[in-house]
PDB file of C-alpha atoms in Angstrom:
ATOM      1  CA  UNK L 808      50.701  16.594 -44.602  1.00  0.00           C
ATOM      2  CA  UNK L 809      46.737  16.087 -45.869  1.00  0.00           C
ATOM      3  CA  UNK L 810      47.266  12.700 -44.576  1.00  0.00           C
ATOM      4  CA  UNK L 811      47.599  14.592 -40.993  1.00  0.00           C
ATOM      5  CA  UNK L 812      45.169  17.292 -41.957  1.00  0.00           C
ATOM      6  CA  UNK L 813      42.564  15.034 -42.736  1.00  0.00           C
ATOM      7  CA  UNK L 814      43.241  13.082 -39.161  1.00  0.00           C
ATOM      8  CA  UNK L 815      43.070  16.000 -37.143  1.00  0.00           C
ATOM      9  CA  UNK L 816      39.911  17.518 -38.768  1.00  0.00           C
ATOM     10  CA  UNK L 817      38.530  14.104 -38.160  1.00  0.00           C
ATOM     11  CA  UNK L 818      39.053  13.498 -34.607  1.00  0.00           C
ATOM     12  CA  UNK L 819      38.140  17.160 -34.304  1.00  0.00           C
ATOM     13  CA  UNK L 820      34.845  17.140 -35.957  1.00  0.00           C
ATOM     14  CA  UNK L 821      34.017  14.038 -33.263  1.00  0.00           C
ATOM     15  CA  UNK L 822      35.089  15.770 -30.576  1.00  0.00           C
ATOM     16  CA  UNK L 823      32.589  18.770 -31.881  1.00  0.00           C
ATOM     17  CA  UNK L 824      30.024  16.792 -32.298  1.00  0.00           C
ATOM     18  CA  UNK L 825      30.550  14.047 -29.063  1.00  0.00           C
ATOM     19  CA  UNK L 826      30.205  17.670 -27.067  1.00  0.00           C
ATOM     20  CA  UNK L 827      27.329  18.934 -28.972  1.00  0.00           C
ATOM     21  CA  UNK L 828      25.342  15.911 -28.460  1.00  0.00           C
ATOM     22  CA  UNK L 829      26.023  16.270 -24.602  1.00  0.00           C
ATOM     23  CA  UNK L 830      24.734  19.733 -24.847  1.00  0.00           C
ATOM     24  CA  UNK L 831      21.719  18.666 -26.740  1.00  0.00           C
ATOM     25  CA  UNK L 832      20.699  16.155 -24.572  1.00  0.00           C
ATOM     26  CA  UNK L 833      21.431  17.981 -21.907  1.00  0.00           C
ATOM     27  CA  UNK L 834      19.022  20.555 -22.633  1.00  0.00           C
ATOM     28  CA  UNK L 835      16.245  18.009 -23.531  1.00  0.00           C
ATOM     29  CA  UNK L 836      16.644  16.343 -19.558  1.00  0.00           C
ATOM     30  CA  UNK L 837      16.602  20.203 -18.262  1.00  0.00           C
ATOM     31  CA  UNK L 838      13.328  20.349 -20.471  1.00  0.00           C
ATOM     32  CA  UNK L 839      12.120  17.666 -19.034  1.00  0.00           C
ATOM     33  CA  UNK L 840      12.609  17.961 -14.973  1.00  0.00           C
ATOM     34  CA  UNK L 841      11.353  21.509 -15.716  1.00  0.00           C
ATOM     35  CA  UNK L 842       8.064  20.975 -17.570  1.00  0.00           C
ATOM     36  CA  UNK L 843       7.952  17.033 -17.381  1.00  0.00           C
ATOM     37  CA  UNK L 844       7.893  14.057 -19.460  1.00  0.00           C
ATOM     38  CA  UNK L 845       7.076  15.051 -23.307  1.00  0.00           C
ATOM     39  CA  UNK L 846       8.831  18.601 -22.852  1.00  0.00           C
ATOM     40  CA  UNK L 847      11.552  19.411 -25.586  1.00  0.00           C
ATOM     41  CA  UNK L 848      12.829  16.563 -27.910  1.00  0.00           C
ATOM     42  CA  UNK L 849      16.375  13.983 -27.872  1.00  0.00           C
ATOM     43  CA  UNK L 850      16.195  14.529 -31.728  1.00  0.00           C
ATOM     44  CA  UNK L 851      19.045  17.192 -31.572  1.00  0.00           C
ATOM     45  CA  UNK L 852      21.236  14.789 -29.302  1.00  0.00           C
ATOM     46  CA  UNK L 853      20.627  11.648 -31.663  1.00  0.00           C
ATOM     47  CA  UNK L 854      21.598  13.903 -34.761  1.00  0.00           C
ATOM     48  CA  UNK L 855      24.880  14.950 -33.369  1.00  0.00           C
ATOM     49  CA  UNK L 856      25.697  11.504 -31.793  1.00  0.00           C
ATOM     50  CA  UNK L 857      25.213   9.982 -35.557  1.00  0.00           C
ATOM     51  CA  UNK L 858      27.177  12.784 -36.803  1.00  0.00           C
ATOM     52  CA  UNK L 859      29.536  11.605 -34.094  1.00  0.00           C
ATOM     53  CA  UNK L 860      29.903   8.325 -34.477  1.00  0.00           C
ATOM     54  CA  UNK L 861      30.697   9.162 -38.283  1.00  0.00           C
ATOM     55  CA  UNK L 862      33.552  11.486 -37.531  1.00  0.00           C
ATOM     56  CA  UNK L 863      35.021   8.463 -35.610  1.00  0.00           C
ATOM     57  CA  UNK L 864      34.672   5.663 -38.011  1.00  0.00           C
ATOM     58  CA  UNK L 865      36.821   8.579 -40.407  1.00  0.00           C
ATOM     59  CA  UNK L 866      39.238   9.261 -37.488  1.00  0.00           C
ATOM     60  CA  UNK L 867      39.905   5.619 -36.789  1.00  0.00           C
ATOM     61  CA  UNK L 868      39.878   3.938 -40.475  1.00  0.00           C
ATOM     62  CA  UNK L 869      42.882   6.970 -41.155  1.00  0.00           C
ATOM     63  CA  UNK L 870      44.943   6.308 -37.832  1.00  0.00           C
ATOM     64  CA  UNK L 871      44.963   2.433 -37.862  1.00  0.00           C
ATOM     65  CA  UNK L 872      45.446   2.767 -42.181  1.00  0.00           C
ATOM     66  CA  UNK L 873      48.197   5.652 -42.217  1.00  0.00           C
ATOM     67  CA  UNK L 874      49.527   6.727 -38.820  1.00  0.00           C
ATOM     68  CA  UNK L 875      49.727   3.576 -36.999  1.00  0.00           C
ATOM     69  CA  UNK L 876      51.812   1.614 -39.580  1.00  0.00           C
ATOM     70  CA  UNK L 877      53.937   4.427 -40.624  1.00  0.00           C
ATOM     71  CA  UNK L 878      55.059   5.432 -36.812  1.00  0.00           C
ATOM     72  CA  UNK L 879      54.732   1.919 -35.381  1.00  0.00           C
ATOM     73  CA  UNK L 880      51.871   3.280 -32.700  1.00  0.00           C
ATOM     74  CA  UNK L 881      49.003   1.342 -31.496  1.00  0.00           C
ATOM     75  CA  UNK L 882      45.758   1.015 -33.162  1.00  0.00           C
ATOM     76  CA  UNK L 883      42.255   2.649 -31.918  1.00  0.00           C
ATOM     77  CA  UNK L 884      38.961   1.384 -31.788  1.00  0.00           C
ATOM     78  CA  UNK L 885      35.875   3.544 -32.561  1.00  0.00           C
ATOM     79  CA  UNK L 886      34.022   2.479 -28.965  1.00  0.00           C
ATOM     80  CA  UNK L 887      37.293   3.702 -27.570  1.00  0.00           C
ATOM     81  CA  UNK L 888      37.281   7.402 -28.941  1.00  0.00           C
TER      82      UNK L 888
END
């Protein structure tokens, strides 16, 4: 059961922070098409895509280690989450 805890918190913090990045940057092109180039800042989306990108290194390294082998399911790559 923490085996599966720690796999769901994992693919849940990337989802969190995949869509927070999306927000961020989001925000920084509105900035920008409303008061031009130099308006608001991509650090927020950068943070949250590193944050990211962790989350799914955790996610993958416990399916392909733990789930796949013990119920025979296919593997995932990072690029693919």
């Amino acid at each position: 059961k923490r085996t599966s805890f720690l796999v769901l918190g994992a693919i849940a913090a990337a989802l969190t922070a995949s869509y927070n990045a999306d927000v961020a940057y989001l925000e920084w092109a509105q900035a920008v098409q409303t008061y031009g180039c130099g308006s608001g800042s991509e650090a927020g989306g950068v943070e949250y895509s590193r944050q990211a990108g962790l989350a799914k290194d955790a996610f993958s390294a416990r399916w392909n280690s733990v789930i796949a082998p013990a119920f025979g399911v296919a593997t995932v790559a990072r690029e693919s989450l």
